[in-house]
Short mmCIF file of C-alpha atoms and ligand atoms in Angstrom, two decimals:
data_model
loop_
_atom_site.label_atom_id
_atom_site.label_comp_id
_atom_site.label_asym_id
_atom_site.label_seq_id
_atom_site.Cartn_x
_atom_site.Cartn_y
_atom_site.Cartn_z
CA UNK A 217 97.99 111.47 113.19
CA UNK A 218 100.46 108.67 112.96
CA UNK A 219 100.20 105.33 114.83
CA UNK A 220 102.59 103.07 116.05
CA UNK A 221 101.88 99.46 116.17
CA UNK A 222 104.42 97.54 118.14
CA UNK A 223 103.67 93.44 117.53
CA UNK A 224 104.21 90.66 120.15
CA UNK A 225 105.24 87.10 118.00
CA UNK A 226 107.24 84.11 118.26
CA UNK A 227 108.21 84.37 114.61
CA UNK A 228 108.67 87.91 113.74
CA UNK A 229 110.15 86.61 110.25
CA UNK A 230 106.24 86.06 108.96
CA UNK A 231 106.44 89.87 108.47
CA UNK A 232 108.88 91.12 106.94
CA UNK A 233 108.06 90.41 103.24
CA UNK A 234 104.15 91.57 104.10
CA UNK A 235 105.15 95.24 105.54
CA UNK A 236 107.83 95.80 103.15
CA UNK A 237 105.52 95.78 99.94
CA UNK A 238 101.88 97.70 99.33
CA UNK A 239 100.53 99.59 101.20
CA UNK A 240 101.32 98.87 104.43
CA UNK A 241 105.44 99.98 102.73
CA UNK A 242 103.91 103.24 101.75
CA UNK A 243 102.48 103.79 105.10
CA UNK A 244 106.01 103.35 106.81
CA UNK A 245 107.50 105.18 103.93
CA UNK A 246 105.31 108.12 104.66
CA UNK A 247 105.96 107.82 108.18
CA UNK A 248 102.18 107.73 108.73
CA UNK A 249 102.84 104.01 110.77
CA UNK A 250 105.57 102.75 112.89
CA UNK A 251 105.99 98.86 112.90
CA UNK A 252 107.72 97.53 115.98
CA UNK A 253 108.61 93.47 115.98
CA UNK A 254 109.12 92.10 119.00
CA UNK A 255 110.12 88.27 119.67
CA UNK A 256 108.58 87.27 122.78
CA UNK A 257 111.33 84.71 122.87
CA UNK A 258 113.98 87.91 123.52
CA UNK A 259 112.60 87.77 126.77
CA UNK A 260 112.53 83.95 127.98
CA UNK A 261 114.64 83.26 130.83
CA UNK A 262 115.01 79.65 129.41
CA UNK A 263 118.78 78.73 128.78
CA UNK A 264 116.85 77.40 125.55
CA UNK A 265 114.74 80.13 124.75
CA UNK A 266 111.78 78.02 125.37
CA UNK A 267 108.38 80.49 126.18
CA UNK A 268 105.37 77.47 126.17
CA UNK A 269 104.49 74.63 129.04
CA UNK A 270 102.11 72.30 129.35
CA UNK A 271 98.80 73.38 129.95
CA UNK A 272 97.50 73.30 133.91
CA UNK A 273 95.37 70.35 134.09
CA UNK A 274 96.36 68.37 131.37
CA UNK A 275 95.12 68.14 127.59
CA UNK A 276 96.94 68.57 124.32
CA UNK A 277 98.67 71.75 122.99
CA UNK A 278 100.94 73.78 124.83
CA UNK A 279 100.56 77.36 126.36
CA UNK A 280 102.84 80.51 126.10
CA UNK A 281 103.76 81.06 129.56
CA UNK A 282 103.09 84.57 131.03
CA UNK A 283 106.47 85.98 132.13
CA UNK A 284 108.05 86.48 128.53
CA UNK A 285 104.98 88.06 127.47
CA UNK A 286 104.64 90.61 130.40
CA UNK A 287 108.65 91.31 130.00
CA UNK A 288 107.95 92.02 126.38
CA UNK A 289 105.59 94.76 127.56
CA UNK A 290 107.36 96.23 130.04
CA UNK A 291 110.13 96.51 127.52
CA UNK A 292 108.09 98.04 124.98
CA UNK A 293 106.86 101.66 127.30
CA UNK A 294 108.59 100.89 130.40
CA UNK A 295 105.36 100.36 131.90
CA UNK A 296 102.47 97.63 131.82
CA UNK A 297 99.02 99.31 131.80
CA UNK A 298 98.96 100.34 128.01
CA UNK A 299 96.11 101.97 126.58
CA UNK A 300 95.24 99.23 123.62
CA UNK A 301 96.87 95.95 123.77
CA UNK A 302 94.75 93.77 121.47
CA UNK A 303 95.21 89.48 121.84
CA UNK A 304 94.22 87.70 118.35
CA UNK A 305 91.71 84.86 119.33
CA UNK A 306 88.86 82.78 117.79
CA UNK A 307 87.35 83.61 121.43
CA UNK A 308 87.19 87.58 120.57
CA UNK A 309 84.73 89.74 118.89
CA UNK A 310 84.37 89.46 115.47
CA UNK A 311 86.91 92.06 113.45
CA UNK A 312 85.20 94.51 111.03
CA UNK A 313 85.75 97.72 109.07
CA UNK A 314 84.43 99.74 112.16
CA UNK A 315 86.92 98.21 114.78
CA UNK A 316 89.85 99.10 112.09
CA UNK A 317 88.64 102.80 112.10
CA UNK A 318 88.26 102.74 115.54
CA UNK A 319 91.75 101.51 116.04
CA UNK A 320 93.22 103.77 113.08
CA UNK A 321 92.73 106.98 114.81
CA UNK A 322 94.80 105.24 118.22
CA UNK A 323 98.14 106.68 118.19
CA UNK A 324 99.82 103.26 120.08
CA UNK A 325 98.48 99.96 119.49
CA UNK A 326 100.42 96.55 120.74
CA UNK A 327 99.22 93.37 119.36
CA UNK A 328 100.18 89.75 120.94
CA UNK A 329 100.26 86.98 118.96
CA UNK A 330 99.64 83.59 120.25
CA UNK A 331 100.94 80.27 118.60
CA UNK A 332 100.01 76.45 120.05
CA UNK A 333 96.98 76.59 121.81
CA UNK A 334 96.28 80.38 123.80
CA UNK A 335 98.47 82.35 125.83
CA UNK A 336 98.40 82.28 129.59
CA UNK A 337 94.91 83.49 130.82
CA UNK A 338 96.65 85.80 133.61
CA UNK A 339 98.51 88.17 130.65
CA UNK A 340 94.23 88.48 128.80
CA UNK A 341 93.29 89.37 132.89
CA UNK A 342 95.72 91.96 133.65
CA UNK A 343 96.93 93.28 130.17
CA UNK A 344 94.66 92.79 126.93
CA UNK A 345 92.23 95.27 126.82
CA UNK A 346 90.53 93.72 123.75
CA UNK A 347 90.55 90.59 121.85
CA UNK A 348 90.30 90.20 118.43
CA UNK A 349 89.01 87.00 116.00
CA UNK A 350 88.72 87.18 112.27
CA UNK A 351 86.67 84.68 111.89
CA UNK A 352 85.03 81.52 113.04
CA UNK A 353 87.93 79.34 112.02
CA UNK A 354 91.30 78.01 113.61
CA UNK A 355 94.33 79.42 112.85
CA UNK A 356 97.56 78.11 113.42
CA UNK A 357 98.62 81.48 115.35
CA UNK A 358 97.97 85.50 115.46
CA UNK A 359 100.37 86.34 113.07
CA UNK A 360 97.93 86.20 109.70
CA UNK A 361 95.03 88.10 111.85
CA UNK A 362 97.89 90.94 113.46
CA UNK A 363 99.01 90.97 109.27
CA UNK A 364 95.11 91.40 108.44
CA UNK A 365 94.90 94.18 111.30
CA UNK A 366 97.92 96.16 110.20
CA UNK A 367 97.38 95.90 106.54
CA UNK A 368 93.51 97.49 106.94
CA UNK A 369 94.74 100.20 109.28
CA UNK A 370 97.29 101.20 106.94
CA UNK A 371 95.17 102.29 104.22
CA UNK A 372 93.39 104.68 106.44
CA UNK A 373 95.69 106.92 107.81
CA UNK A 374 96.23 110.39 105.78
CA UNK A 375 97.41 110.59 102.37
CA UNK A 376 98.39 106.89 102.19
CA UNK A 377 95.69 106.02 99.66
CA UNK A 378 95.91 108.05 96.76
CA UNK A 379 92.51 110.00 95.12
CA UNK A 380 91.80 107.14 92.92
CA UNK A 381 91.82 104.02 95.35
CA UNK A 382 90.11 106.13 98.24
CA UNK A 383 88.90 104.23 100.92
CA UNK A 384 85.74 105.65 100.41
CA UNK A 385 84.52 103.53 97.81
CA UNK A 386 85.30 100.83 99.70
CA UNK A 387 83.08 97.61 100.73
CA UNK A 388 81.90 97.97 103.84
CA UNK A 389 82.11 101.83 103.99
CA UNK A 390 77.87 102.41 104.67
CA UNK A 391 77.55 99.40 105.58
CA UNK A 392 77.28 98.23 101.99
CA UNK A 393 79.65 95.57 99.74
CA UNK A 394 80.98 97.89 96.72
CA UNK A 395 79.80 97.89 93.50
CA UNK A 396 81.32 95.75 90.48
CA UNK A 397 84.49 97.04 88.62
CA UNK A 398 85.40 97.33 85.09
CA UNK A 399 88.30 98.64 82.90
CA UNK A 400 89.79 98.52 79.25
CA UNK A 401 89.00 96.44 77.24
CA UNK A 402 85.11 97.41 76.53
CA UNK A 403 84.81 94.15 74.97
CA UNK A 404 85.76 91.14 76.58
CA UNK A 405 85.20 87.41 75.65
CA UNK A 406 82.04 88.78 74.19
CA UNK A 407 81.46 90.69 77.45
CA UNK A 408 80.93 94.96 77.27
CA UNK A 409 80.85 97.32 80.03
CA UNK A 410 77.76 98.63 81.41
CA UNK A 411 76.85 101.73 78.80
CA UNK A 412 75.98 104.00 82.21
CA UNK A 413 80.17 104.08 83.19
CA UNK A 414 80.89 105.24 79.85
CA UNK A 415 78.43 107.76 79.05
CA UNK A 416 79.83 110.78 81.17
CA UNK A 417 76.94 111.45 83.50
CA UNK A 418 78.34 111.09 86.93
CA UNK A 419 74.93 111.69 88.67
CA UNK A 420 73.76 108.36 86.63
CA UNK A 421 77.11 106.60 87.14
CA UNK A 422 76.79 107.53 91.02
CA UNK A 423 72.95 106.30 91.24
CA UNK A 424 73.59 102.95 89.18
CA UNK A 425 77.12 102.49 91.74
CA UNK A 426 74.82 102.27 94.44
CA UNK A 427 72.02 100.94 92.86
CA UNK A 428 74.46 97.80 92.24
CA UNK A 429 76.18 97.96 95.89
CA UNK A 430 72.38 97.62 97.42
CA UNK A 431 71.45 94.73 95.09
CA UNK A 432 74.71 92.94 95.58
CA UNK A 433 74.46 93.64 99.61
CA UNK A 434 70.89 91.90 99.40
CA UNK A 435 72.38 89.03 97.80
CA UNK A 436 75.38 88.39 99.38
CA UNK A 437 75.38 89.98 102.86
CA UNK A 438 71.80 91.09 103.93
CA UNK A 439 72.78 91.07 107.86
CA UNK A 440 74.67 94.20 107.23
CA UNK A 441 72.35 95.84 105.21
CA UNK A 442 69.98 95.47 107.89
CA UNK A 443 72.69 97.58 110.57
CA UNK A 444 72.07 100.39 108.51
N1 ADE B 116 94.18 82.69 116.29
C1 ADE B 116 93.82 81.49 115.81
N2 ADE B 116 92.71 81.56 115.09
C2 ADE B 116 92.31 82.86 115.10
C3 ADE B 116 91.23 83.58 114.54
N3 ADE B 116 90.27 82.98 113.82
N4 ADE B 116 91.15 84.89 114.77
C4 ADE B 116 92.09 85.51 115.51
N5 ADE B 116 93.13 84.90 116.06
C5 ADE B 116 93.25 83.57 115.86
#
């Protein structure tokens, strides 16, 4: 199934280079994923195009105002109540590979980028049905997290991977961190490959993979190991 993803940003320009490269440009290609940019500032009724105001009750930072934003997504079905429209914030749940898969199999998704401080509370009441943070740091907008979003989305949907980069191997598939990689040369600054990837026996390849993905999850990331 194919998804479209129509995106909500005051600086649609951020983009272009990212979805027209990769895999996310193989996803379009393939028509597997539809990209729709849509400048919230199209739909300003400032003479000056202007979208933000001061915040209510003083304090720094300015706030996108509501009435571009719900215009915007009107515009986009002709209607308001979508099913997913997702708001990037350091105030949402933390993103991870099981939201993206979750999302993946949507066929609509419409993300709104903030910029400045937040976007008018009323538009997260009435419209966002989820909110989204990729971490517990500031950005200066939505754009890199909607870019982060699209890009891990796009590598699940059908035959945009090929065999050999399957998404199956992946970190965080089984709620482990994949296993360490190695290619040609054998010999490297005095540094071989482990003798188990090049002896031919898949079964031992397979066990020592995973073997390595467990120890490396211990190390590095034992809160997921204990989701399993
Ligand atoms: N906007 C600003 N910072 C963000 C973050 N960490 N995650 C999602 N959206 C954001």
């Amino acid at each position: 199934m194919s998804i479209i993803i129509n995106v909500l940003t005051l600086f649609p320009a951020i983009f272009y280079n990212f979805l027209s490269e990769s895999i996310p440009a193989i996803a379009q290609s393939k028509g597997e994923m539809q990209l729709n940019l849509i400048d919230i500032r199209d739909f300003s009724n400032d003479k000056n195009r202007q979208v933000d105001d001061y915040p209510y009750g003083g304090g720094p930072g300015m706030v996108i105002k509501p009435e571009p934003i719900a215009e915007a997504l009107k515009f986009i079905n002709n209607k308001t109540q979508q099913d997913q429209i997702v708001y990037f914030t350091p105030q949402g749940r933390l993103l991870n590979q099981n939201i993206i898969k979750e999302y993946s199999h949507n066929s609509e998704i419409t993300l709104i980028c903030g910029h400045y401080k937040e976007i008018d509370q009323r538009i997260r009441d009435r419209y966002v049905t989820d909110e989204i943070s990729i971490g517990d740091y500031v950005l200066s907008g939505g754009e890199l997290p909607a870019m982060i979003f699209i890009d891990a989305i796009s590598r699940l949907l059908d035959g945009v991977l090929s065999d050999s980069d399957s998404a199956k191997t992946d970190s965080h598939e089984n709620s482990l961190l994949g296993c360490p990689h190695y290619t040609r040369p054998y010999e490297f600054e005095n540094m071989t490959v482990p003798e188990v990837l090049i002896s031919g026996n898949h079964k031992n390849i397979n066990e020592w993979r995973n073997k390595k993905a467990i120890e490396l999850t211990k190390k590095i990331r034992p809160d997921i190991l204990e989701k399993k």
